[in-house]
PDB file of C-alpha atoms in Angstrom:
ATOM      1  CA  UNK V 298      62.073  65.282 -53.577  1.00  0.00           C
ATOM      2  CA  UNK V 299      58.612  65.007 -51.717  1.00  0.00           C
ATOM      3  CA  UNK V 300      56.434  61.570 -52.010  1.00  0.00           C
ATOM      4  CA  UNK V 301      53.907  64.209 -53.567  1.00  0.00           C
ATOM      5  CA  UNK V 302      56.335  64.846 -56.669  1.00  0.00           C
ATOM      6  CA  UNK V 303      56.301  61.339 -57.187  1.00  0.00           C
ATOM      7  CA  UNK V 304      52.263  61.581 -57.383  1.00  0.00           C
ATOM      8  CA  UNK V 305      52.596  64.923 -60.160  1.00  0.00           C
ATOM      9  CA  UNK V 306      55.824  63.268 -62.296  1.00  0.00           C
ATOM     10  CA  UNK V 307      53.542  60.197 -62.648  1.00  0.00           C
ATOM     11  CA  UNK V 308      50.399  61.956 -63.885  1.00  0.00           C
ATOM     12  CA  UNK V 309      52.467  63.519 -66.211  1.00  0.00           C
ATOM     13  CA  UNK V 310      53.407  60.622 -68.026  1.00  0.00           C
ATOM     14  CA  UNK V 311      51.783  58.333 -70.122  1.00  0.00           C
ATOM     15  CA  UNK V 312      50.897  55.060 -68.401  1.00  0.00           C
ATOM     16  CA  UNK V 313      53.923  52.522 -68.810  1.00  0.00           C
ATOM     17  CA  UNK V 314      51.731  49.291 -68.905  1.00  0.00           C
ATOM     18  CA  UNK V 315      48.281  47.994 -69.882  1.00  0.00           C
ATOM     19  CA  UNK V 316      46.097  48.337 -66.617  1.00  0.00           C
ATOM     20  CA  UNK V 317      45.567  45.143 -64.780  1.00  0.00           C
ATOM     21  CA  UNK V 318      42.107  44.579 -62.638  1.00  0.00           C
ATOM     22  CA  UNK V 319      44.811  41.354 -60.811  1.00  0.00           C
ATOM     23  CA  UNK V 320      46.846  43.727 -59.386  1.00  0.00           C
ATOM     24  CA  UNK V 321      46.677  45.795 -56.238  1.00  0.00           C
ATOM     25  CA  UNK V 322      46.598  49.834 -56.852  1.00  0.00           C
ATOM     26  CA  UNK V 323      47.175  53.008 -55.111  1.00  0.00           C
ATOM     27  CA  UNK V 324      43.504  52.983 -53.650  1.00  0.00           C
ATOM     28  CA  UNK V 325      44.061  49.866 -52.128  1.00  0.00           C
ATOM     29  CA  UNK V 326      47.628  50.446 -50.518  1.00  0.00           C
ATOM     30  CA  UNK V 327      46.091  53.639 -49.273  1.00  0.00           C
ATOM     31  CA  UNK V 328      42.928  51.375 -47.490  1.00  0.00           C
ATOM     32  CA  UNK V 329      45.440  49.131 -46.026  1.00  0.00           C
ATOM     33  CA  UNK V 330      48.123  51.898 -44.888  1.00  0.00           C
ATOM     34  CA  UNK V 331      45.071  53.643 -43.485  1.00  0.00           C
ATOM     35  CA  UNK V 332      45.564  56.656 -44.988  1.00  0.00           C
ATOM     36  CA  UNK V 333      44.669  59.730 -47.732  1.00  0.00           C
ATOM     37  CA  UNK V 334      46.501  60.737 -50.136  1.00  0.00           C
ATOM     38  CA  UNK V 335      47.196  64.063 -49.301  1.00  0.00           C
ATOM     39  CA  UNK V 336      48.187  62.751 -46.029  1.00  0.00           C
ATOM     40  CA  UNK V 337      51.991  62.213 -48.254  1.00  0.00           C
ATOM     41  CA  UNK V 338      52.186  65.209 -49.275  1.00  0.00           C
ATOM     42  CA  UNK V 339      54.517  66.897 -46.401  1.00  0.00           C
ATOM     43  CA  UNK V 340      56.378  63.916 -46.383  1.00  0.00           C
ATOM     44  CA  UNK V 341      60.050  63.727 -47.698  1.00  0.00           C
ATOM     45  CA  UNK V 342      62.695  61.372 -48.056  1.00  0.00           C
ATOM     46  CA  UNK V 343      65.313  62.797 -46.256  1.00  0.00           C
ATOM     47  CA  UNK V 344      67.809  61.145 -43.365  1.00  0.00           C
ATOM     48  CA  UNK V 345      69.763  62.136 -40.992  1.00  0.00           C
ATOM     49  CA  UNK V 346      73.211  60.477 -41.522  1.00  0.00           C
ATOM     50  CA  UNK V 347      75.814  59.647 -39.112  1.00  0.00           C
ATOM     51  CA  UNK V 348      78.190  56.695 -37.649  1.00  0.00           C
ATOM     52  CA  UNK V 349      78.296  54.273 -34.855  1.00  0.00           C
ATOM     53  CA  UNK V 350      81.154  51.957 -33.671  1.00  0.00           C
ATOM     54  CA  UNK V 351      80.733  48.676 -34.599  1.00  0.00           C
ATOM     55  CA  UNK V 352      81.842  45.834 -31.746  1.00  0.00           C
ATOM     56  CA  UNK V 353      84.330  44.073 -34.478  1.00  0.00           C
ATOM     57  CA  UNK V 354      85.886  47.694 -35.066  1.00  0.00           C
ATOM     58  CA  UNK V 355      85.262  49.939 -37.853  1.00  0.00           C
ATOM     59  CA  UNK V 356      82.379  52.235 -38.069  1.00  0.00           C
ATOM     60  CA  UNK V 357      78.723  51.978 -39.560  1.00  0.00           C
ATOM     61  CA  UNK V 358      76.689  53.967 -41.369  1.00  0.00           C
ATOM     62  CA  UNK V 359      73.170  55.449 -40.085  1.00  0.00           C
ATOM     63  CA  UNK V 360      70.239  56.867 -42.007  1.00  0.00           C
ATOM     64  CA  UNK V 361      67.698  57.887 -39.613  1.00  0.00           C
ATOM     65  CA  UNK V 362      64.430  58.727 -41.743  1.00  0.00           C
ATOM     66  CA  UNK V 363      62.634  62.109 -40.964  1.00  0.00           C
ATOM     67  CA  UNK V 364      59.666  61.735 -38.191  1.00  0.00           C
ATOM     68  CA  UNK V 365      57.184  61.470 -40.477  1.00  0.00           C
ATOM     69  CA  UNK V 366      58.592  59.013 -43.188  1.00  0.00           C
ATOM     70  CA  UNK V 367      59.610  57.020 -39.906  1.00  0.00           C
ATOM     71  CA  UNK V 368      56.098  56.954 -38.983  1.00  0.00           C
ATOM     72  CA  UNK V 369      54.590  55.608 -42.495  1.00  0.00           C
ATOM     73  CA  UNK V 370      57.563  53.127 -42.873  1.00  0.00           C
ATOM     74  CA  UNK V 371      56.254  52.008 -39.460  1.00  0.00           C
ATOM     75  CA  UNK V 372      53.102  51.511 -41.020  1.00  0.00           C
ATOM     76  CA  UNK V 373      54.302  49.639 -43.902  1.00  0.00           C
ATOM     77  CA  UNK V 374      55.742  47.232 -41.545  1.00  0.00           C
ATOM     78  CA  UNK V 375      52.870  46.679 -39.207  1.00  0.00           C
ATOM     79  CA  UNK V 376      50.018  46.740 -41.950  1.00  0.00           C
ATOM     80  CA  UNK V 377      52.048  45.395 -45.114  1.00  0.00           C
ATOM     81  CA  UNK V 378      54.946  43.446 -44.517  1.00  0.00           C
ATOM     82  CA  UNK V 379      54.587  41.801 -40.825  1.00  0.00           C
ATOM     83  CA  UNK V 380      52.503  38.631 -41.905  1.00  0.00           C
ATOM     84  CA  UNK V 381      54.427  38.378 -45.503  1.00  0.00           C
ATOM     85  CA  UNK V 382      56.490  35.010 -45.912  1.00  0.00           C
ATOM     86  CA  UNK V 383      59.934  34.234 -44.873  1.00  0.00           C
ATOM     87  CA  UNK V 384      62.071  31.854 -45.417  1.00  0.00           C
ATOM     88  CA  UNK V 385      62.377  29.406 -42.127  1.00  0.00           C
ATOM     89  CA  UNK V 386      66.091  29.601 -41.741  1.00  0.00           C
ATOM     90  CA  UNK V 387      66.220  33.137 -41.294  1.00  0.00           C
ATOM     91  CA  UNK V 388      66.289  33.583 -37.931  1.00  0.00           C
ATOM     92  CA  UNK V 389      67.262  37.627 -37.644  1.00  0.00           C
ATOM     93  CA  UNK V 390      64.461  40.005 -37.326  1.00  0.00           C
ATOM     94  CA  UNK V 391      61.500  37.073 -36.987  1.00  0.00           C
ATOM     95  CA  UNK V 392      59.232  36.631 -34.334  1.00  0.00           C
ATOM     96  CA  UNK V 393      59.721  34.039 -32.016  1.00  0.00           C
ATOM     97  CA  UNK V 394      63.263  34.079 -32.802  1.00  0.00           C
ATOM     98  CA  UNK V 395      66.399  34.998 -31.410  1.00  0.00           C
ATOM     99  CA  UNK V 396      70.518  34.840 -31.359  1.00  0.00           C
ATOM    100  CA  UNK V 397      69.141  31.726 -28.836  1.00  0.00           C
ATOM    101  CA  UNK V 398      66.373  30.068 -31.519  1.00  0.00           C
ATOM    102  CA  UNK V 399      69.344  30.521 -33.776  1.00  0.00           C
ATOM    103  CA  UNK V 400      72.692  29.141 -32.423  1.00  0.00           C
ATOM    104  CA  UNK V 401      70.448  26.113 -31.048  1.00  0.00           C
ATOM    105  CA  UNK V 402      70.274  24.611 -34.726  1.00  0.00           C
ATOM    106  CA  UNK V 403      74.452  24.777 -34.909  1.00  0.00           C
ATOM    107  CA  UNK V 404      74.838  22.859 -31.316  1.00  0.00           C
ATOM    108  CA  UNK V 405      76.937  19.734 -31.099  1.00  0.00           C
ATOM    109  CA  UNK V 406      78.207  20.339 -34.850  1.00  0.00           C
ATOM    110  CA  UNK V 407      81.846  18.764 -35.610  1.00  0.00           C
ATOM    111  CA  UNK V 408      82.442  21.706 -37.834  1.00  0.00           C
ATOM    112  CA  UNK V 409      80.472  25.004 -37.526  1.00  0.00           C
ATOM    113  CA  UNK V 410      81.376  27.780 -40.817  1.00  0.00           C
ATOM    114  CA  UNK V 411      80.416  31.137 -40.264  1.00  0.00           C
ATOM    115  CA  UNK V 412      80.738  34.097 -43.136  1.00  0.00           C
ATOM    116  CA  UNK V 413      79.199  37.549 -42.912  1.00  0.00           C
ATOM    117  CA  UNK V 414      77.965  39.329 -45.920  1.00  0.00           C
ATOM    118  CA  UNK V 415      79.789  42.934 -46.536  1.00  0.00           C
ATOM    119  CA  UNK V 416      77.358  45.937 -46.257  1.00  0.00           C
ATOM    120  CA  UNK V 417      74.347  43.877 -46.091  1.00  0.00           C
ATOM    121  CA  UNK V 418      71.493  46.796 -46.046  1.00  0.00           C
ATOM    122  CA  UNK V 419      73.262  49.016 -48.681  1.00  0.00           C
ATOM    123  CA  UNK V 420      74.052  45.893 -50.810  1.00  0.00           C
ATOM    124  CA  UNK V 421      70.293  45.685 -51.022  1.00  0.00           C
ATOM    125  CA  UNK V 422      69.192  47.104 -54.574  1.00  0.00           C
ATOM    126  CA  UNK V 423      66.313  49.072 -54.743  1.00  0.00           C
ATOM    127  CA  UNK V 424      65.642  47.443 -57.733  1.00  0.00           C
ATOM    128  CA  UNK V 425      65.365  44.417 -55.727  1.00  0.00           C
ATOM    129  CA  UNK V 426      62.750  45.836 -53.304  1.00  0.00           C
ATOM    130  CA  UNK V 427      60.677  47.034 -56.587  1.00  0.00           C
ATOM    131  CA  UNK V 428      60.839  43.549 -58.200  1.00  0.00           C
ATOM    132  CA  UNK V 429      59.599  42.156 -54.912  1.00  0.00           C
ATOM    133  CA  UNK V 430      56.465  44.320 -54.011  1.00  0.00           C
ATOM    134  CA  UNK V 431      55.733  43.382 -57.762  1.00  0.00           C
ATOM    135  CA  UNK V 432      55.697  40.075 -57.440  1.00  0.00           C
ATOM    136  CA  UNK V 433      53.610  39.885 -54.299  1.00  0.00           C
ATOM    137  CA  UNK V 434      50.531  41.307 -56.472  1.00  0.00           C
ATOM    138  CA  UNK V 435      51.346  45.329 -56.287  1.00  0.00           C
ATOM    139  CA  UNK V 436      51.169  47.341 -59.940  1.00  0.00           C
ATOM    140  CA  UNK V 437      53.832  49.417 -61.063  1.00  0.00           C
ATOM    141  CA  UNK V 438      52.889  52.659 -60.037  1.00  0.00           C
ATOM    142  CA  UNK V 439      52.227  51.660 -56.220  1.00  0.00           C
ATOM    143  CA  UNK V 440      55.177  49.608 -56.314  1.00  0.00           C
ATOM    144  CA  UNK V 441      57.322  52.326 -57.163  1.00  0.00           C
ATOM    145  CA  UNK V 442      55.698  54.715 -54.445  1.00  0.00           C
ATOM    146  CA  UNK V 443      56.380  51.672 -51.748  1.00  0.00           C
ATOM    147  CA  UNK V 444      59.821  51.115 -53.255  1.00  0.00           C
ATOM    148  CA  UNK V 445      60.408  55.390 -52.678  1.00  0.00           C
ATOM    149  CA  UNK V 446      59.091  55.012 -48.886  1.00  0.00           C
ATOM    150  CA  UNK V 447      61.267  52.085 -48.194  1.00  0.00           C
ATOM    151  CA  UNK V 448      64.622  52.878 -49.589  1.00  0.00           C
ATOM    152  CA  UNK V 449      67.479  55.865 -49.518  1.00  0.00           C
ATOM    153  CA  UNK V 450      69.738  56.581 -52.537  1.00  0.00           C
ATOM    154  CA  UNK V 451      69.300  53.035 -54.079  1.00  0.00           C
ATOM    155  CA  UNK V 452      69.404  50.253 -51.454  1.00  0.00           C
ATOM    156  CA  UNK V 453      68.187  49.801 -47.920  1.00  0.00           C
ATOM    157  CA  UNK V 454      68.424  52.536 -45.033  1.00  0.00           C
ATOM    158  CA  UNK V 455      70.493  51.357 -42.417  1.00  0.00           C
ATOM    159  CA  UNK V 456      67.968  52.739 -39.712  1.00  0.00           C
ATOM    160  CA  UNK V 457      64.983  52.797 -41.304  1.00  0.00           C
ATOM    161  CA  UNK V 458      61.913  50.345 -39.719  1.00  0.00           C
ATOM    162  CA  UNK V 459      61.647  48.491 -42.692  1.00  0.00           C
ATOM    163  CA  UNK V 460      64.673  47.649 -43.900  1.00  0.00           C
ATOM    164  CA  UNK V 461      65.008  44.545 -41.785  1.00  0.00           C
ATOM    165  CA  UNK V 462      62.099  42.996 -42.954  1.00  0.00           C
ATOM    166  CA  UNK V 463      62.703  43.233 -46.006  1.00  0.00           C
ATOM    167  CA  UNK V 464      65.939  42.406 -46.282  1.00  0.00           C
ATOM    168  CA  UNK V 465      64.108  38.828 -45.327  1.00  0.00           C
ATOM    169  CA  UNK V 466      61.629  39.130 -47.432  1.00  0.00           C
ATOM    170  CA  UNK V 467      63.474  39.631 -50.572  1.00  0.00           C
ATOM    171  CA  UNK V 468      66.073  37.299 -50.160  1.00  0.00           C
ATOM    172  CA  UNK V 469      63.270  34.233 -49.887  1.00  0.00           C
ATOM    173  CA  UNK V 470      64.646  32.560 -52.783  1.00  0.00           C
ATOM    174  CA  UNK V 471      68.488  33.227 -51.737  1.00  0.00           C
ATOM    175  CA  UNK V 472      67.737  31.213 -48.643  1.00  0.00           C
ATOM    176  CA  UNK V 473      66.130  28.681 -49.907  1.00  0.00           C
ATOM    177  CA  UNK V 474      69.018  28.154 -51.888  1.00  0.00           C
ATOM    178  CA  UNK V 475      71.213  28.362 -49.465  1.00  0.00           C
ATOM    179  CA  UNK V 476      69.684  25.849 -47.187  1.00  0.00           C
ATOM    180  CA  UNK V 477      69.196  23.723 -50.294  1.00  0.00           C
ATOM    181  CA  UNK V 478      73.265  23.735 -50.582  1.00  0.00           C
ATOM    182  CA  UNK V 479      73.271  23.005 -46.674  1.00  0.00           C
ATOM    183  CA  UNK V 480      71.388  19.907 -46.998  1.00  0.00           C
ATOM    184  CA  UNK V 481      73.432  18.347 -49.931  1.00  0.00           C
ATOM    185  CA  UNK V 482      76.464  18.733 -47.858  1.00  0.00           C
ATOM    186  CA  UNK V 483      74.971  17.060 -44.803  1.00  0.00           C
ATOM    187  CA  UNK V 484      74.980  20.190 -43.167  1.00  0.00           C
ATOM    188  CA  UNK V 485      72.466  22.785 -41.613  1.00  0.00           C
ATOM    189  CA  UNK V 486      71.748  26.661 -42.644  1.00  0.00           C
ATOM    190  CA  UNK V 487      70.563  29.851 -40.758  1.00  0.00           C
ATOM    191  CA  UNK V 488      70.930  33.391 -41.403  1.00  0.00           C
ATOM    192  CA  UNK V 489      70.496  36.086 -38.809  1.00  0.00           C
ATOM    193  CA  UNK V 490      70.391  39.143 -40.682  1.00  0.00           C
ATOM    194  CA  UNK V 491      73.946  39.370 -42.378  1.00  0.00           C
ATOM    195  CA  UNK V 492      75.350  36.655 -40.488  1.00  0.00           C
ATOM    196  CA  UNK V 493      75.556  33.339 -42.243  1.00  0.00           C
ATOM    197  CA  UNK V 494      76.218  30.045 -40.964  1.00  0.00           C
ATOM    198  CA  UNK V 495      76.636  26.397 -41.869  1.00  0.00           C
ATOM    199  CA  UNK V 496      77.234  23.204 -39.435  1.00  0.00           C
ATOM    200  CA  UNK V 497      77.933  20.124 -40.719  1.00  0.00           C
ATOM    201  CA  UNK V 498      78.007  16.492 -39.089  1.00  0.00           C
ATOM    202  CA  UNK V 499      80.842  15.154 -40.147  1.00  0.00           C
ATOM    203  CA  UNK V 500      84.253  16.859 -40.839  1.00  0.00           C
ATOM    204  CA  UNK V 501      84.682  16.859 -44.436  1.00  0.00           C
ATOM    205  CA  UNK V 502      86.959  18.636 -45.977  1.00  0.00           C
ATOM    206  CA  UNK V 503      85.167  18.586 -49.586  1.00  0.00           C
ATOM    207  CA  UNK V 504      81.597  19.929 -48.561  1.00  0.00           C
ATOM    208  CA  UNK V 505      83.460  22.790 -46.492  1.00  0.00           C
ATOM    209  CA  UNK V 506      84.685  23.807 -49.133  1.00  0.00           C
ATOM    210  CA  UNK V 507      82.380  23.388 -51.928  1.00  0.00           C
ATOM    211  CA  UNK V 508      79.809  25.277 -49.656  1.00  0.00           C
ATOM    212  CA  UNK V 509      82.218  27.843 -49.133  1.00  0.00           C
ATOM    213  CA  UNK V 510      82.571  28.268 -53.084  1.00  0.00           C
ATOM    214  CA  UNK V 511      78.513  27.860 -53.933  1.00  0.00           C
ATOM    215  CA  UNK V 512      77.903  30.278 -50.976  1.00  0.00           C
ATOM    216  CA  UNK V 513      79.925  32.907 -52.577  1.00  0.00           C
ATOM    217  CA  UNK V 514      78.618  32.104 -56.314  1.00  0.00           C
ATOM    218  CA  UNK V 515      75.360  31.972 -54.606  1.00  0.00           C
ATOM    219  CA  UNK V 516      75.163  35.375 -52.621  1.00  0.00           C
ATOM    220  CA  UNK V 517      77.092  37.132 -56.263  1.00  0.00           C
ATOM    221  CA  UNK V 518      73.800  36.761 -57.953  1.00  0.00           C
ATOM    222  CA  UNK V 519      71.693  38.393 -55.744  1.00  0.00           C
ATOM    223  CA  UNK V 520      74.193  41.379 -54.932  1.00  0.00           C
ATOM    224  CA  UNK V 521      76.284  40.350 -52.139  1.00  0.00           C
ATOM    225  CA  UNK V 522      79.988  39.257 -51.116  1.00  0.00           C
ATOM    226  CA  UNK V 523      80.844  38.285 -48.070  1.00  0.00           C
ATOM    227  CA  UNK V 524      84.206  39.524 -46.038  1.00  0.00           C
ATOM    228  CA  UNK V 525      87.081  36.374 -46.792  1.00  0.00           C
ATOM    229  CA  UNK V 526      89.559  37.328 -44.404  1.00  0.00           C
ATOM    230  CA  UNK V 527      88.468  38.630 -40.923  1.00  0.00           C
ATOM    231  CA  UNK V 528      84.800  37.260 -40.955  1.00  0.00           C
ATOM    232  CA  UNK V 529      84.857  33.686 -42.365  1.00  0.00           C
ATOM    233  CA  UNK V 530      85.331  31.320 -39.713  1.00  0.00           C
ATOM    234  CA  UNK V 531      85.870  27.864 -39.485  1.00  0.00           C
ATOM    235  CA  UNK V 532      85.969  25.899 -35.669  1.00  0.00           C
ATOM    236  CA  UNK V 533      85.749  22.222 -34.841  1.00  0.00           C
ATOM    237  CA  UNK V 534      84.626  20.530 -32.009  1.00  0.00           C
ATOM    238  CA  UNK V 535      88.172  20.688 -30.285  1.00  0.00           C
ATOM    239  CA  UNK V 536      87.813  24.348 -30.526  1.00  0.00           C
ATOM    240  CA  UNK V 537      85.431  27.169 -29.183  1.00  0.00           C
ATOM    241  CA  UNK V 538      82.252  27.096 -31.254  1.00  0.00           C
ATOM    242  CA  UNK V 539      80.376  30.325 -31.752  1.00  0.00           C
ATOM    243  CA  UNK V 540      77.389  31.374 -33.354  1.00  0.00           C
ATOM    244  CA  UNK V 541      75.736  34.676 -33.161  1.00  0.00           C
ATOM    245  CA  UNK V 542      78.088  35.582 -29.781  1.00  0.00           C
ATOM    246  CA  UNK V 543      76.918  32.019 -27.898  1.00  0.00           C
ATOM    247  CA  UNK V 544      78.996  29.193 -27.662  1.00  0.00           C
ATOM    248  CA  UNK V 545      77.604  25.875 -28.956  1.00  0.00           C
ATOM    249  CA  UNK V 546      79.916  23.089 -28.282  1.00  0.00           C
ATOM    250  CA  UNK V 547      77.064  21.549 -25.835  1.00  0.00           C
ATOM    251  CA  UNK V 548      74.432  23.788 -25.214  1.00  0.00           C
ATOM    252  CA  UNK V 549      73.714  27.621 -26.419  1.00  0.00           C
ATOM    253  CA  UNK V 550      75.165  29.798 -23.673  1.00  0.00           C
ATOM    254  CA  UNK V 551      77.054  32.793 -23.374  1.00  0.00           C
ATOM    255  CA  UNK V 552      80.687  32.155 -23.452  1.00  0.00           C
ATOM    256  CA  UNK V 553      82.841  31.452 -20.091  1.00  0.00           C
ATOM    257  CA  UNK V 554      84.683  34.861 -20.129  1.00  0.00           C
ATOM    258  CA  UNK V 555      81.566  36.747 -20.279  1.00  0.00           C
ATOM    259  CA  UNK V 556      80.200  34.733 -17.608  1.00  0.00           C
ATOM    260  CA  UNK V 557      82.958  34.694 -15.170  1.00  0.00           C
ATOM    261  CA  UNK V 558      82.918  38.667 -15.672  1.00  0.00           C
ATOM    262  CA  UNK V 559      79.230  39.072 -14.845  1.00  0.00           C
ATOM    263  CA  UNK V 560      79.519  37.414 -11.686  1.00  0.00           C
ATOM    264  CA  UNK V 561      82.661  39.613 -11.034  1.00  0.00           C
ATOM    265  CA  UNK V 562      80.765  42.847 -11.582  1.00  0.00           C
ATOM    266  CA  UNK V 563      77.762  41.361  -9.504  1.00  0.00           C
ATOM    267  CA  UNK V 564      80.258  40.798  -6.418  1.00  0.00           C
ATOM    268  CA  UNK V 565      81.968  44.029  -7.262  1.00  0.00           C
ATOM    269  CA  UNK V 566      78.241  45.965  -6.653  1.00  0.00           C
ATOM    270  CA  UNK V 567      77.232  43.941  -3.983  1.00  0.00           C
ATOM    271  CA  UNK V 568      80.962  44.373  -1.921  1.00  0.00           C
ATOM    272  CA  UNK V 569      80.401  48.663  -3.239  1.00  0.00           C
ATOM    273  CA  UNK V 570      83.537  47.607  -4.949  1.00  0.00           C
ATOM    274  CA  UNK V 571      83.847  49.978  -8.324  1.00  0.00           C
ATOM    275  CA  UNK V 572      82.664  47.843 -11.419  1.00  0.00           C
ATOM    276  CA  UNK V 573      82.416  47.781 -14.728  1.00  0.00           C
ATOM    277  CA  UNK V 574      78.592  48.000 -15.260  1.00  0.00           C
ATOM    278  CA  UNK V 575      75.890  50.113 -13.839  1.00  0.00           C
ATOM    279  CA  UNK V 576      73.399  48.253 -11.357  1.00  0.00           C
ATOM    280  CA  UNK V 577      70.616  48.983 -14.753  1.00  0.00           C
ATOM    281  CA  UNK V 578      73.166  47.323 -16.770  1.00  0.00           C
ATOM    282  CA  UNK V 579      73.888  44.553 -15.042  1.00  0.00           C
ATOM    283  CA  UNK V 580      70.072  44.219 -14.823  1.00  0.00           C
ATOM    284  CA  UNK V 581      70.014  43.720 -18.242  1.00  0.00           C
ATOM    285  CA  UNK V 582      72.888  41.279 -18.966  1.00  0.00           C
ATOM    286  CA  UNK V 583      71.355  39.200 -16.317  1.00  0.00           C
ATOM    287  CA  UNK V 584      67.928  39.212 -18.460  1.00  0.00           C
ATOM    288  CA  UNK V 585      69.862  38.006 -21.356  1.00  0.00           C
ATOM    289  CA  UNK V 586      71.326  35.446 -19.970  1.00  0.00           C
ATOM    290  CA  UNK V 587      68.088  34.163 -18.087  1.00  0.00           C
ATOM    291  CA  UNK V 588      66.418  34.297 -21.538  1.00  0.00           C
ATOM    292  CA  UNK V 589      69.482  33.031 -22.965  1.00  0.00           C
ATOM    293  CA  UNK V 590      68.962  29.446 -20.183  1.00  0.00           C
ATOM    294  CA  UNK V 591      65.328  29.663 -20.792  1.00  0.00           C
ATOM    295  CA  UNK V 592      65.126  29.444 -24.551  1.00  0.00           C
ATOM    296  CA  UNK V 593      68.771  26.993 -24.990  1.00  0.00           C
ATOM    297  CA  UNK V 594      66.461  24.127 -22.799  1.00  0.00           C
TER     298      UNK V 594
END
């Protein structure tokens, strides 16, 4: 189905709610957006699907919007959704944040918790997104036509350019209830995209666990579950601490191992010894890890 259908099916219905001169319309998403109506008209929602290999094993799912619903949804981000609200936990997907900004809250913790939501994007309703651009001021009609741009076959496109944001966005209240639960139990909250994670001062056995149960009561009513076996992790400060990939028994950093095998590959390309990384990509690991020194300070 084209955006344009959604434009004829509407004007042939009857209007679903009294009109409201509060609420933002169709003329003035299309002001924002920068665009015409008829400009929507060739545009469909179609993806392109297909896999990648996740690090932790297993594969994920990709749906690539069509050029030109790529291009609007970029749009949407830059013109609609960049300056909206977020919670200040979240640390995935924000400006002026990173895996760094975020790890740095969990370091020197006696206990770090870590739990990762299944299926994050595609456990994002639709119905969700709708209720959102609702209640930040948009009327029913435009929110549906925002709500038709932004997500694939009920939930959030893995690949599309918005999906990230608002995956934040909508989940405002879910973090603030989150970090509300963090600071009862003495403890601190982030979230990098589906990446959750709790540090607490003390080790307690009772607030471990009682987040670990009000997390997963918590994340139910909003949609989500999070993986109990492979992906819940608890380490103490005897043991290796990680938090998104960085170690933070001290300091953020990247873990010994990997270091140790950058400066092997290094010495390897410098000797014209055959290594594991291109010069380009050691290039890059070597930025990370100077941002990686830069931002833990």
């Amino acid at each position: 189905m084209g955006i344009f259908d959604f434009f004829k099916a509407k004007k042939s219905k009857p209007a679903q709610e009294p009109a409201d001169s509060a609420q933002l319309g169709l003329a003035e998403l299309f002001r924002r957006l920068g665009i015409l109506a008829p400009q929507l008209q060739s545009i469909t929602t179609d993806y392109q699907e297909f896999s990648l290999p996740k690090r932790s094993g297993g594969q994920r799912t990709i749906h690539a919007p069509n050029p030109k619903l790529k291009e609007i949804q970029r749009t949407i981000l830059l013109r609609l959704l960049a300056r909206l609200k977020s919670h200040p936990n979240v640390t995935g997907f924000e400006k002026r944040h990173s895996i760094v900004t975020n790890a740095k809250t969990h370091v020197g913790a006696a206990v770090i918790l870590r739990m990762d939501i299944q299926g994050f994007f595609p456990a994002t309703s639709a119905n969700r997104v709708l209720a959102y651009f609702r209640a930040i001021g948009w009327d029913t009609k435009t929110a549906t036509l925002l709500t038709a741009l932004c997500t694939y076959k009920g939930s959030l496109p893995q690949g599309a350019p918005t999906s990230p944001r608002l995956s934040t966005l909508v989940n405002y209240e879910m973090d603030a209830r989150l970090n509300g639960l963090a600071k009862r139990a003495n403890a601190a909250y982030t979230r990098y995209a589906d990446d959750i994670t709790f540090s607490f001062t003390e080790d307690s056995h009772e607030n471990i666990c009682l987040t670990i149960r009000m997390t997963k009561k918590i994340l139910s009513e909003y949609g989500y579950r999070i993986h109990h076996k492979k992906k819940l992790h608890i380490r103490r400060r005897h043991q290796c601490q990680q938090v998104t990939g960085l170690v933070v028994n001290e300091k953020a950093a990247l873990p010994r191992r990997t270091r140790r095998w950058l400066r092997a590959v290094k010495h390897h390309l410098t000797t014209g010894r055959p290594a594991s990384l291109t010069p380009e990509q050691l290039t890059g690991w070597q930025a990370l890890e100077h941002m990686i020194k830069t931002q833990a300070e």
